Amino acid sequence: MTDTTVTPAPQRGRKKLFIKTYGCQMNVYDSERMRDVLTPLGYEPSDSPEGADLVILNTCHIREKAAEKVYSELGRLKPLKEEKAASGAPMTVAVAGCVAQAGGPEIQRRAPVVDLVVGPQTYHKLPELIASVHRGRGEALDTEFEVEEKFDALATPDRQIEGYTAFVTVQEGCDKFCTFCVVPYTRGAEWSRPVDQIVAEVRALAAKGVREVTLLGQNVNAFHGQAPSGHEADGTWGLGRLVRHLALIGGIERIRFTTSHPKDMDEELIETFADEAKLMPYFHLPVQSGSDRILRAMNRKHSAEEYLAIIERLRQARPDIAISGDFIVGFPGETEGDFEATMDLVRQVGYAACFSFKYSRRPGTPAASLGAQVDEAVASERLARLQALLGEQQEAFNRSMVGKALPVLFERTGRHDGQISGRSPYLQAVHCDGPESLIGQIAEVEIVSASRNALAGRLTGGKRSAA
Ligand code: SAH
Ligand code: SF4
Ligand code: F3S
């Protein structure tokens, strides 16, 4: 989860748009859709707010730090907006995303620089909302939950695309209500897109040269989308069936999905890992804690044992599968013993990569009002110990690739002349010397060295395959 900037693809137009994206991949996908919906209005790219007529901050509410970043960015935008207004070039500032959904009118009270607040389900209304700001009708606020309408209006098959990999949101929202988490409040109830709509989008992406799609959802393995035409009698399809179906689309070589919940793992999905070669053998399955007591307090709805059983079943189905996860340390009431249980679970699983966070108290969530909040210094010390272990595991996993031949999807030129870079099936960055003509293709690379964050190798000239 990093801050990223989506720069609109060049298009004829007179107005400039700058979107800054915080948070998860679903926000990255949404930023691209906002760009697409604004392009016909004549918005073209700006790589800084200085040059922009419209600035959109697509925000994240997951941890306090993420949410606060937005207000510091708004603070920076204020003098810029004033300066531009004085020179007769008014700038519109919009706050989108999960802070918009959670904060609503409060945002404009706290930061009057904001002209427009728009929640994640109403991006299709952006043109209308911007027009209303321009007409000077005052405050514009739209944070309803109308997820179905959003996708009908936004996810047009003719989305703009750069590169060879793409995100496709297939599911939104969450009904799990983990006691620490804001997502059920910012993204609403679980909802799945109909299969026909997803297929149309992936086909169009493939036609534009995309080779790898990552299916997104806050609970992506809870996917239950309306079955496609010709299969109406099935009612809905699960994620495994969807993956197999998308694998049939010509040009699509690799499929991934994120993020899954242990409670929604079904046998069909596990089987899909076993027999669908285009589904990459890399699986993100957050567990948060290894202590059953804490898992219960988090309302995760499963035990450590049940999580480990899923991992074992996955490894039987696909022996080369690598696992990544998310962890929270310092959840209210977490003792040293609970934390040790987490460390034990990590040792048992052996992760390829992980995200780990210090618990952040989020107002309005059930855990926020629990007593026994863990001392900040204790949580920091535990996080450091956990990250040291996870870092060692990641390095060991990368080193285990040395000597192997991996299919790499090349995406860009590398840091020096003649170098090209891409991703392994396990999402590792791989660098090697090779012709630019391989960019957009999958070629085999023999790995010769590994560090914590990347692999280096040489082209074998070997056959191209997905994984
Ligand atoms: N739906 C996914 C994750 C969504 S949020 C799941 O259920 O796993 C991404 C990650 O942020 C979570 O897995 C969790 O590790 C972290 N997170 C969520 N709320 C948090 C909080 N209040 N404090 C710290 N980390 C949090
Ligand atoms: Fe948040 Fe839990 Fe839902 Fe994941 S499953 S989005 S952690 S409430
Ligand atoms: Fe953040 Fe919202 Fe994603 S809170 S992690 S941007 S769903």
Short mmCIF file of C-alpha atoms and ligand atoms in Angstrom, two decimals:
data_model
loop_
_atom_site.label_atom_id
_atom_site.label_comp_id
_atom_site.label_asym_id
_atom_site.label_seq_id
_atom_site.Cartn_x
_atom_site.Cartn_y
_atom_site.Cartn_z
CA MET A 1 0.00 0.00 0.00
CA THR A 2 1.85 2.99 -1.27
CA ASP A 3 0.88 6.39 -2.51
CA THR A 4 0.66 6.35 -6.24
CA THR A 5 -0.16 8.89 -8.84
CA VAL A 6 -2.33 8.09 -11.83
CA THR A 7 -1.51 10.35 -14.68
CA PRO A 8 -4.18 10.44 -17.34
CA ALA A 9 -3.21 9.19 -20.77
CA PRO A 10 -2.68 12.06 -23.23
CA GLN A 11 -5.92 13.05 -24.93
CA ARG A 12 -7.11 16.16 -26.70
CA GLY A 13 -8.51 18.63 -24.16
CA ARG A 14 -8.12 21.96 -22.48
CA LYS A 15 -8.39 21.19 -18.78
CA LYS A 16 -5.81 19.44 -16.61
CA LEU A 17 -6.48 16.69 -14.09
CA PHE A 18 -4.25 15.46 -11.27
CA ILE A 19 -5.29 12.40 -9.23
CA LYS A 20 -3.38 11.30 -6.16
CA THR A 21 -4.18 7.78 -4.99
CA TYR A 22 -3.76 6.44 -1.47
CA GLY A 23 -4.55 2.98 -0.08
CA CYS A 24 -5.30 -0.31 -1.77
CA GLN A 25 -5.46 -1.52 -5.37
CA MET A 26 -9.19 -0.95 -5.44
CA ASN A 27 -8.45 2.74 -5.17
CA VAL A 28 -5.92 2.45 -8.00
CA TYR A 29 -8.64 0.87 -10.14
CA ASP A 30 -11.15 3.55 -9.13
CA SER A 31 -8.69 6.35 -9.95
CA GLU A 32 -8.33 4.97 -13.46
CA ARG A 33 -12.12 4.83 -13.81
CA MET A 34 -12.42 8.46 -12.63
CA ARG A 35 -9.83 9.45 -15.21
CA ASP A 36 -11.81 7.59 -17.89
CA VAL A 37 -15.10 9.24 -16.96
CA LEU A 38 -13.49 12.71 -17.05
CA THR A 39 -11.61 12.30 -20.33
CA PRO A 40 -14.67 13.00 -22.51
CA LEU A 41 -15.07 16.27 -20.60
CA GLY A 42 -11.71 17.36 -21.96
CA TYR A 43 -9.50 16.63 -18.95
CA GLU A 44 -5.94 15.80 -19.89
CA PRO A 45 -2.96 14.76 -17.74
CA SER A 46 -1.04 16.89 -15.33
CA ASP A 47 1.82 15.39 -13.36
CA SER A 48 1.51 17.87 -10.52
CA PRO A 49 -1.26 19.77 -8.75
CA GLU A 50 0.45 23.03 -9.79
CA GLY A 51 -0.58 22.53 -13.40
CA ALA A 52 -4.05 21.16 -12.66
CA ASP A 53 -7.55 22.64 -12.92
CA LEU A 54 -8.99 19.67 -11.05
CA VAL A 55 -7.21 17.82 -8.23
CA ILE A 56 -8.72 14.61 -6.89
CA LEU A 57 -7.36 12.98 -3.73
CA ASN A 58 -8.50 9.35 -3.74
CA THR A 59 -8.16 8.58 -0.07
CA CYS A 60 -7.75 5.68 2.36
CA HIS A 61 -9.23 5.45 5.84
CA ILE A 62 -7.75 2.13 6.96
CA ARG A 63 -5.27 3.49 9.52
CA GLU A 64 -5.10 6.85 11.23
CA LYS A 65 -1.88 7.79 9.42
CA ALA A 66 -3.43 7.13 6.02
CA ALA A 67 -6.45 9.30 6.83
CA GLU A 68 -4.35 12.13 8.27
CA LYS A 69 -2.12 12.30 5.18
CA VAL A 70 -5.12 13.65 3.30
CA TYR A 71 -5.42 16.65 5.58
CA SER A 72 -1.74 17.51 5.22
CA GLU A 73 -2.10 17.28 1.44
CA LEU A 74 -5.17 19.55 1.61
CA GLY A 75 -3.10 21.97 3.70
CA ARG A 76 -0.51 22.09 0.91
CA LEU A 77 -3.21 22.63 -1.72
CA LYS A 78 -4.77 25.62 0.06
CA PRO A 79 -2.14 28.28 -0.82
CA LEU A 80 -1.90 26.86 -4.33
CA LYS A 81 -5.65 27.16 -4.82
CA GLU A 82 -5.61 30.75 -3.49
CA GLU A 83 -2.71 31.68 -5.74
CA LYS A 84 -4.45 30.20 -8.78
CA ALA A 85 -7.74 31.93 -7.95
CA ALA A 86 -5.88 35.25 -7.70
CA SER A 87 -4.36 34.73 -11.14
CA GLY A 88 -7.78 33.96 -12.63
CA ALA A 89 -7.22 30.18 -12.99
CA PRO A 90 -9.60 28.61 -10.47
CA MET A 91 -8.79 25.12 -9.25
CA THR A 92 -11.34 22.53 -8.09
CA VAL A 93 -10.37 20.20 -5.25
CA ALA A 94 -12.22 16.93 -4.77
CA VAL A 95 -11.86 14.33 -2.04
CA ALA A 96 -12.84 10.82 -3.14
CA GLY A 97 -12.39 7.36 -1.62
CA CYS A 98 -12.80 5.96 1.85
CA VAL A 99 -12.09 9.15 3.84
CA ALA A 100 -14.80 10.83 1.74
CA GLN A 101 -17.24 8.06 2.61
CA ALA A 102 -16.36 8.05 6.31
CA GLY A 103 -15.93 11.80 6.78
CA GLY A 104 -18.70 13.25 4.62
CA PRO A 105 -19.52 16.91 5.34
CA GLU A 106 -16.98 16.95 8.19
CA ILE A 107 -14.19 17.11 5.58
CA GLN A 108 -15.41 20.39 4.14
CA ARG A 109 -15.84 21.85 7.61
CA ARG A 110 -12.31 20.88 8.55
CA ALA A 111 -10.79 21.79 5.16
CA PRO A 112 -12.79 24.47 3.34
CA VAL A 113 -10.34 24.17 0.43
CA VAL A 114 -12.42 21.12 -0.61
CA ASP A 115 -15.10 21.82 -3.24
CA LEU A 116 -16.44 18.35 -3.60
CA VAL A 117 -16.68 15.13 -1.57
CA VAL A 118 -17.45 11.97 -3.49
CA GLY A 119 -17.72 8.46 -2.02
CA PRO A 120 -16.45 5.30 -3.77
CA GLN A 121 -19.88 4.33 -5.09
CA THR A 122 -20.71 7.55 -6.90
CA TYR A 123 -17.77 8.23 -9.24
CA HIS A 124 -20.04 7.99 -12.27
CA LYS A 125 -21.65 11.20 -11.03
CA LEU A 126 -18.35 13.12 -11.10
CA PRO A 127 -19.06 15.03 -14.32
CA GLU A 128 -22.37 16.25 -12.90
CA LEU A 129 -20.86 17.08 -9.50
CA ILE A 130 -17.98 18.99 -11.06
CA ALA A 131 -20.39 20.90 -13.27
CA SER A 132 -22.41 21.85 -10.22
CA VAL A 133 -19.27 23.15 -8.45
CA HIS A 134 -18.46 25.14 -11.56
CA ARG A 135 -21.92 26.60 -11.62
CA GLY A 136 -21.18 27.85 -8.11
CA ARG A 137 -24.02 25.95 -6.44
CA GLY A 138 -21.94 25.63 -3.34
CA GLU A 139 -21.10 22.46 -1.51
CA ALA A 140 -21.36 19.24 -3.45
CA LEU A 141 -21.52 16.03 -1.51
CA ASP A 142 -22.33 12.55 -2.72
CA THR A 143 -21.53 9.55 -0.61
CA GLU A 144 -24.41 7.15 -1.21
CA PHE A 145 -24.05 3.39 -1.61
CA GLU A 146 -25.16 2.55 -5.14
CA VAL A 147 -22.45 0.15 -6.11
CA GLU A 148 -24.42 -1.47 -8.92
CA GLU A 149 -24.96 1.82 -10.68
CA LYS A 150 -21.29 2.66 -10.30
CA PHE A 151 -20.14 -0.31 -12.36
CA ASP A 152 -22.92 -0.01 -14.91
CA ALA A 153 -21.84 3.53 -15.62
CA LEU A 154 -18.09 3.39 -15.10
CA ALA A 155 -16.58 0.10 -16.11
CA THR A 156 -16.84 0.62 -19.79
CA PRO A 157 -15.02 -1.96 -21.90
CA ASP A 158 -13.17 0.91 -23.58
CA ARG A 159 -11.19 1.89 -20.51
CA GLN A 160 -7.81 3.46 -21.18
CA ILE A 161 -4.87 1.21 -20.46
CA GLU A 162 -1.13 1.52 -20.27
CA GLY A 163 1.04 -1.56 -19.91
CA TYR A 164 0.48 -5.27 -19.82
CA THR A 165 -1.07 -5.85 -16.43
CA ALA A 166 -4.38 -4.52 -15.19
CA PHE A 167 -6.63 -4.52 -12.16
CA VAL A 168 -10.28 -5.45 -12.56
CA THR A 169 -12.61 -4.95 -9.61
CA VAL A 170 -15.02 -7.89 -9.45
CA GLN A 171 -16.40 -7.48 -5.95
CA GLU A 172 -16.82 -4.58 -3.57
CA GLY A 173 -17.67 -4.17 0.05
CA CYS A 174 -17.47 -6.33 3.13
CA ASP A 175 -19.93 -7.90 5.56
CA LYS A 176 -17.31 -9.39 7.87
CA PHE A 177 -17.08 -6.57 10.39
CA CYS A 178 -13.68 -7.40 11.83
CA THR A 179 -13.72 -5.31 14.99
CA PHE A 180 -10.68 -3.19 14.01
CA CYS A 181 -11.69 -2.37 10.45
CA VAL A 182 -13.43 0.55 8.74
CA VAL A 183 -13.98 -1.10 5.35
CA PRO A 184 -17.56 -2.33 6.01
CA TYR A 185 -18.45 1.29 6.78
CA THR A 186 -16.60 2.89 3.87
CA ARG A 187 -17.32 0.38 1.11
CA GLY A 188 -20.72 -0.93 2.17
CA ALA A 189 -22.13 -4.45 1.90
CA GLU A 190 -20.60 -7.21 -0.21
CA TRP A 191 -21.61 -7.01 -3.83
CA SER A 192 -20.36 -8.89 -6.93
CA ARG A 193 -20.35 -7.74 -10.53
CA PRO A 194 -22.16 -9.93 -13.07
CA VAL A 195 -19.83 -12.33 -14.93
CA ASP A 196 -20.80 -11.00 -18.38
CA GLN A 197 -19.64 -7.51 -17.40
CA ILE A 198 -16.29 -8.77 -16.11
CA VAL A 199 -15.73 -10.89 -19.21
CA ALA A 200 -16.41 -7.89 -21.46
CA GLU A 201 -13.88 -5.80 -19.56
CA VAL A 202 -11.19 -8.50 -19.56
CA ARG A 203 -11.72 -9.21 -23.29
CA ALA A 204 -11.27 -5.54 -24.07
CA LEU A 205 -8.12 -5.42 -21.94
CA ALA A 206 -6.71 -8.47 -23.72
CA ALA A 207 -7.40 -6.80 -27.07
CA LYS A 208 -5.31 -3.84 -25.89
CA GLY A 209 -2.35 -6.07 -25.07
CA VAL A 210 -2.96 -6.85 -21.40
CA ARG A 211 -1.45 -10.24 -20.48
CA GLU A 212 -2.13 -10.35 -16.76
CA VAL A 213 -5.25 -9.42 -14.80
CA THR A 214 -5.60 -9.11 -11.05
CA LEU A 215 -9.19 -9.50 -9.91
CA LEU A 216 -9.90 -7.19 -7.00
CA GLY A 217 -12.31 -7.22 -4.11
CA GLN A 218 -12.23 -6.45 -0.40
CA ASN A 219 -13.42 -10.05 -0.03
CA VAL A 220 -12.68 -11.30 -3.49
CA ASN A 221 -13.14 -14.99 -2.70
CA ALA A 222 -16.68 -14.24 -1.51
CA PHE A 223 -17.40 -13.43 -5.17
CA HIS A 224 -20.80 -14.70 -6.30
CA GLY A 225 -21.53 -12.91 -9.56
CA GLN A 226 -24.59 -13.45 -11.71
CA ALA A 227 -23.85 -16.34 -14.11
CA PRO A 228 -23.22 -15.28 -17.72
CA SER A 229 -25.70 -15.58 -20.57
CA GLY A 230 -26.13 -19.20 -21.51
CA HIS A 231 -25.60 -20.28 -17.89
CA GLU A 232 -28.52 -18.47 -16.25
CA ALA A 233 -29.69 -21.67 -14.57
CA ASP A 234 -26.53 -21.62 -12.42
CA GLY A 235 -27.73 -18.53 -10.58
CA THR A 236 -24.33 -17.23 -9.49
CA TRP A 237 -20.73 -18.29 -10.07
CA GLY A 238 -17.98 -18.44 -7.46
CA LEU A 239 -14.46 -17.11 -7.95
CA GLY A 240 -12.95 -20.44 -9.07
CA ARG A 241 -15.45 -20.73 -11.90
CA LEU A 242 -14.87 -17.11 -12.88
CA VAL A 243 -11.10 -17.62 -13.00
CA ARG A 244 -11.43 -20.70 -15.21
CA HIS A 245 -13.75 -18.81 -17.54
CA LEU A 246 -11.44 -15.78 -17.82
CA ALA A 247 -8.51 -18.12 -18.52
CA LEU A 248 -10.21 -19.00 -21.81
CA ILE A 249 -9.89 -15.44 -23.11
CA GLY A 250 -7.20 -15.27 -25.80
CA GLY A 251 -4.19 -13.17 -24.81
CA ILE A 252 -4.74 -13.48 -21.04
CA GLU A 253 -1.77 -15.48 -19.76
CA ARG A 254 -1.86 -14.81 -16.06
CA ILE A 255 -4.62 -14.36 -13.49
CA ARG A 256 -4.31 -13.27 -9.87
CA PHE A 257 -6.83 -12.14 -7.28
CA THR A 258 -6.75 -10.26 -4.01
CA THR A 259 -7.78 -9.98 -1.14
CA SER A 260 -9.23 -13.21 0.22
CA HIS A 261 -10.67 -14.10 3.60
CA PRO A 262 -10.00 -17.54 5.15
CA LYS A 263 -13.70 -17.97 5.93
CA ASP A 264 -14.62 -17.78 2.23
CA MET A 265 -12.16 -20.41 0.97
CA ASP A 266 -14.00 -23.11 -0.91
CA GLU A 267 -12.86 -26.37 -2.45
CA GLU A 268 -13.59 -25.16 -5.98
CA LEU A 269 -11.14 -22.29 -5.59
CA ILE A 270 -8.46 -24.58 -4.15
CA GLU A 271 -9.01 -26.97 -7.08
CA THR A 272 -8.60 -24.06 -9.45
CA PHE A 273 -5.08 -23.55 -8.09
CA ALA A 274 -4.46 -27.25 -8.79
CA ASP A 275 -5.54 -27.35 -12.41
CA GLU A 276 -5.63 -23.86 -13.91
CA ALA A 277 -2.08 -23.06 -15.01
CA LYS A 278 -2.95 -19.43 -15.72
CA LEU A 279 -3.84 -18.86 -12.08
CA MET A 280 -0.51 -17.80 -10.57
CA PRO A 281 0.81 -19.93 -7.68
CA TYR A 282 0.92 -16.97 -5.33
CA PHE A 283 -1.83 -16.41 -2.84
CA HIS A 284 -2.49 -13.55 -0.42
CA LEU A 285 -4.42 -14.82 2.59
CA PRO A 286 -4.37 -12.44 5.56
CA VAL A 287 -4.62 -13.97 9.02
CA GLN A 288 -3.88 -10.90 11.25
CA SER A 289 -2.91 -12.92 14.34
CA GLY A 290 -1.86 -16.43 15.38
CA SER A 291 -3.69 -16.27 18.71
CA ASP A 292 -7.20 -17.73 18.86
CA ARG A 293 -8.11 -15.39 21.68
CA ILE A 294 -7.18 -12.36 19.58
CA LEU A 295 -8.75 -13.80 16.42
CA ARG A 296 -12.02 -14.10 18.37
CA ALA A 297 -11.74 -10.54 19.67
CA MET A 298 -11.07 -9.41 16.10
CA ASN A 299 -14.20 -11.28 14.94
CA ARG A 300 -12.16 -13.04 12.25
CA LYS A 301 -14.51 -16.06 12.42
CA HIS A 302 -11.76 -18.71 12.25
CA SER A 303 -8.99 -20.17 14.41
CA ALA A 304 -5.23 -20.33 13.76
CA GLU A 305 -5.60 -24.08 13.23
CA GLU A 306 -8.27 -23.59 10.56
CA TYR A 307 -6.03 -21.10 8.76
CA LEU A 308 -3.09 -23.52 8.83
CA ALA A 309 -5.34 -26.30 7.50
CA ILE A 310 -6.27 -24.12 4.50
CA ILE A 311 -2.59 -23.44 3.79
CA GLU A 312 -1.84 -27.15 3.96
CA ARG A 313 -4.72 -27.98 1.62
CA LEU A 314 -3.50 -25.33 -0.85
CA ARG A 315 0.00 -26.77 -0.77
CA GLN A 316 -1.35 -30.24 -1.50
CA ALA A 317 -3.29 -28.85 -4.43
CA ARG A 318 -0.40 -26.78 -5.79
CA PRO A 319 2.97 -27.72 -4.27
CA ASP A 320 4.73 -24.65 -5.70
CA ILE A 321 2.24 -22.18 -4.21
CA ALA A 322 3.71 -19.27 -2.22
CA ILE A 323 1.74 -17.54 0.50
CA SER A 324 1.60 -13.92 1.57
CA GLY A 325 -0.43 -12.37 4.36
CA ASP A 326 -1.34 -9.40 6.53
CA PHE A 327 -0.72 -9.04 10.26
CA ILE A 328 -1.80 -6.62 12.95
CA VAL A 329 0.25 -6.36 16.14
CA GLY A 330 -0.86 -4.62 19.30
CA PHE A 331 -4.58 -5.32 18.97
CA PRO A 332 -6.26 -4.38 22.29
CA GLY A 333 -5.53 -7.00 24.94
CA GLU A 334 -2.68 -8.66 22.98
CA THR A 335 -0.27 -10.22 25.49
CA GLU A 336 3.30 -11.34 24.89
CA GLY A 337 1.88 -14.90 24.72
CA ASP A 338 -0.60 -13.91 22.00
CA PHE A 339 2.19 -12.25 20.06
CA GLU A 340 4.38 -15.36 20.39
CA ALA A 341 1.48 -17.36 18.91
CA THR A 342 1.62 -15.05 15.90
CA MET A 343 5.39 -15.59 15.57
CA ASP A 344 4.80 -19.37 15.77
CA LEU A 345 2.19 -19.25 13.04
CA VAL A 346 4.59 -17.28 10.83
CA ARG A 347 7.29 -19.90 11.40
CA GLN A 348 4.86 -22.69 10.53
CA VAL A 349 3.61 -21.09 7.32
CA GLY A 350 6.86 -19.68 5.91
CA TYR A 351 5.69 -16.61 3.99
CA ALA A 352 6.99 -15.31 0.67
CA ALA A 353 6.03 -11.72 1.50
CA CYS A 354 3.78 -9.96 4.01
CA PHE A 355 2.30 -6.69 5.12
CA SER A 356 2.35 -6.06 8.85
CA PHE A 357 0.88 -3.15 10.73
CA LYS A 358 0.65 -1.72 14.18
CA TYR A 359 -2.98 -1.69 15.30
CA SER A 360 -4.53 1.70 14.61
CA ARG A 361 -7.56 2.68 16.64
CA ARG A 362 -10.34 3.68 14.26
CA PRO A 363 -13.20 5.71 15.74
CA GLY A 364 -16.57 4.02 15.29
CA THR A 365 -15.20 0.48 15.11
CA PRO A 366 -15.98 -1.93 17.98
CA ALA A 367 -12.29 -2.40 18.92
CA ALA A 368 -11.86 1.34 19.43
CA SER A 369 -13.87 1.20 22.64
CA LEU A 370 -12.11 -1.86 24.08
CA GLY A 371 -10.03 -1.32 27.20
CA ALA A 372 -6.50 -2.69 27.39
CA GLN A 373 -5.14 -0.75 24.41
CA VAL A 374 -1.55 -1.93 24.00
CA ASP A 375 1.20 0.52 24.86
CA GLU A 376 2.65 2.15 21.74
CA ALA A 377 6.25 1.23 22.61
CA VAL A 378 5.29 -2.41 23.18
CA ALA A 379 3.46 -2.55 19.84
CA SER A 380 6.43 -0.97 18.04
CA GLU A 381 8.83 -3.47 19.54
CA ARG A 382 6.59 -6.40 18.54
CA LEU A 383 6.20 -5.04 15.03
CA ALA A 384 9.98 -4.82 14.69
CA ARG A 385 10.39 -8.45 15.81
CA LEU A 386 7.65 -9.64 13.44
CA GLN A 387 9.05 -7.67 10.52
CA ALA A 388 12.55 -9.04 11.13
CA LEU A 389 11.18 -12.59 10.91
CA LEU A 390 9.02 -11.85 7.85
CA GLY A 391 11.99 -10.12 6.19
CA GLU A 392 14.18 -13.18 6.74
CA GLN A 393 11.47 -15.41 5.27
CA GLN A 394 11.08 -13.16 2.24
CA GLU A 395 14.82 -13.18 1.62
CA ALA A 396 15.00 -16.96 2.04
CA PHE A 397 12.10 -17.37 -0.37
CA ASN A 398 13.81 -15.15 -2.95
CA ARG A 399 17.11 -17.00 -2.50
CA SER A 400 15.33 -20.32 -3.09
CA MET A 401 14.70 -19.11 -6.65
CA VAL A 402 18.43 -19.04 -7.52
CA GLY A 403 19.18 -21.73 -10.10
CA LYS A 404 15.52 -22.01 -11.14
CA ALA A 405 14.12 -21.00 -14.52
CA LEU A 406 11.08 -18.76 -14.04
CA PRO A 407 8.65 -17.41 -16.61
CA VAL A 408 8.81 -13.62 -16.42
CA LEU A 409 6.25 -11.19 -17.83
CA PHE A 410 8.39 -8.27 -18.98
CA GLU A 411 6.83 -4.88 -18.38
CA ARG A 412 9.49 -2.21 -18.81
CA THR A 413 13.06 -1.30 -19.58
CA GLY A 414 15.40 -1.62 -16.62
CA ARG A 415 17.71 0.75 -14.82
CA HIS A 416 20.61 0.45 -17.25
CA ASP A 417 20.86 0.22 -21.03
CA GLY A 418 19.92 -3.20 -22.37
CA GLN A 419 18.20 -4.25 -19.15
CA ILE A 420 14.54 -5.28 -19.04
CA SER A 421 12.36 -5.88 -15.99
CA GLY A 422 9.27 -7.85 -15.19
CA ARG A 423 7.55 -10.05 -12.64
CA SER A 424 7.86 -13.72 -11.75
CA PRO A 425 4.75 -15.82 -11.04
CA TYR A 426 5.38 -14.91 -7.38
CA LEU A 427 5.23 -11.16 -8.10
CA GLN A 428 8.98 -10.80 -7.55
CA ALA A 429 10.69 -8.08 -9.57
CA VAL A 430 13.11 -9.75 -12.02
CA HIS A 431 15.83 -7.88 -13.92
CA CYS A 432 17.92 -9.23 -16.78
CA ASP A 433 19.65 -8.15 -19.98
CA GLY A 434 17.44 -8.61 -23.01
CA PRO A 435 15.83 -6.98 -26.04
CA GLU A 436 13.04 -4.43 -25.62
CA SER A 437 10.99 -6.53 -28.04
CA LEU A 438 10.30 -8.88 -25.11
CA ILE A 439 8.36 -6.21 -23.26
CA GLY A 440 4.75 -7.35 -23.08
CA GLN A 441 5.80 -10.99 -23.40
CA ILE A 442 6.56 -13.89 -21.11
CA ALA A 443 10.03 -15.41 -21.40
CA GLU A 444 12.02 -17.81 -19.27
CA VAL A 445 14.76 -16.44 -17.04
CA GLU A 446 17.32 -18.43 -15.11
CA ILE A 447 17.72 -16.76 -11.73
CA VAL A 448 21.36 -16.14 -10.78
CA SER A 449 21.04 -13.91 -7.74
CA ALA A 450 18.46 -12.72 -5.25
CA SER A 451 18.02 -9.97 -2.68
CA ARG A 452 15.14 -9.18 -0.33
CA ASN A 453 13.35 -7.13 -2.99
CA ALA A 454 14.39 -8.44 -6.40
CA LEU A 455 15.84 -11.24 -8.50
CA ALA A 456 18.41 -11.03 -11.29
CA GLY A 457 18.93 -13.57 -14.04
CA ARG A 458 19.61 -14.33 -17.69
CA LEU A 459 17.28 -15.25 -20.52
CA THR A 460 17.37 -18.95 -21.30
CA GLY A 461 15.69 -18.56 -24.67
CA GLY A 462 13.33 -21.20 -23.27
CA LYS A 463 9.69 -21.65 -24.12
CA ARG A 464 7.15 -19.05 -23.10
CA SER A 465 4.49 -20.14 -20.73
CA ALA A 466 2.40 -18.58 -18.01
CA ALA A 467 3.89 -20.23 -14.96
N1 SAH B 1 -10.23 -7.55 3.32
C1 SAH B 1 -8.92 -7.85 3.64
C2 SAH B 1 -8.03 -6.68 4.07
C3 SAH B 1 -8.48 -5.29 3.94
S1 SAH B 1 -7.58 -4.06 4.80
C4 SAH B 1 -8.92 -8.88 4.75
O1 SAH B 1 -9.92 -9.20 5.33
O2 SAH B 1 -7.87 -9.39 5.09
C5 SAH B 1 -5.90 -4.50 4.56
C6 SAH B 1 -5.17 -4.78 5.82
O3 SAH B 1 -5.05 -3.62 6.62
C7 SAH B 1 -5.81 -5.79 6.73
O4 SAH B 1 -5.57 -7.11 6.33
C8 SAH B 1 -5.18 -5.49 8.06
O5 SAH B 1 -4.00 -6.21 8.24
C9 SAH B 1 -4.87 -4.00 7.96
N2 SAH B 1 -5.76 -3.21 8.82
C10 SAH B 1 -7.10 -3.04 8.70
N3 SAH B 1 -7.57 -2.26 9.69
C11 SAH B 1 -6.50 -1.95 10.48
C12 SAH B 1 -6.35 -1.19 11.68
N4 SAH B 1 -7.38 -0.64 12.27
N5 SAH B 1 -5.10 -1.07 12.19
C13 SAH B 1 -4.05 -1.67 11.59
N6 SAH B 1 -4.14 -2.39 10.47
C14 SAH B 1 -5.35 -2.53 9.91
FE1 SF4 B 2 -11.87 -5.34 7.01
FE2 SF4 B 2 -12.26 -7.76 7.97
FE3 SF4 B 2 -13.69 -6.91 5.90
FE4 SF4 B 2 -11.10 -7.46 5.60
S1 SF4 B 2 -12.71 -8.91 6.15
S2 SF4 B 2 -12.18 -5.68 4.83
S3 SF4 B 2 -10.24 -6.81 7.53
S4 SF4 B 2 -13.78 -6.10 7.97
FE1 F3S B 3 -8.10 2.07 2.31
FE2 F3S B 3 -10.57 2.04 1.50
FE3 F3S B 3 -8.80 0.43 0.40
S1 F3S B 3 -9.91 2.29 3.57
S2 F3S B 3 -7.41 0.02 2.06
S3 F3S B 3 -8.77 2.60 0.30
S4 F3S B 3 -10.93 -0.02 0.82
#
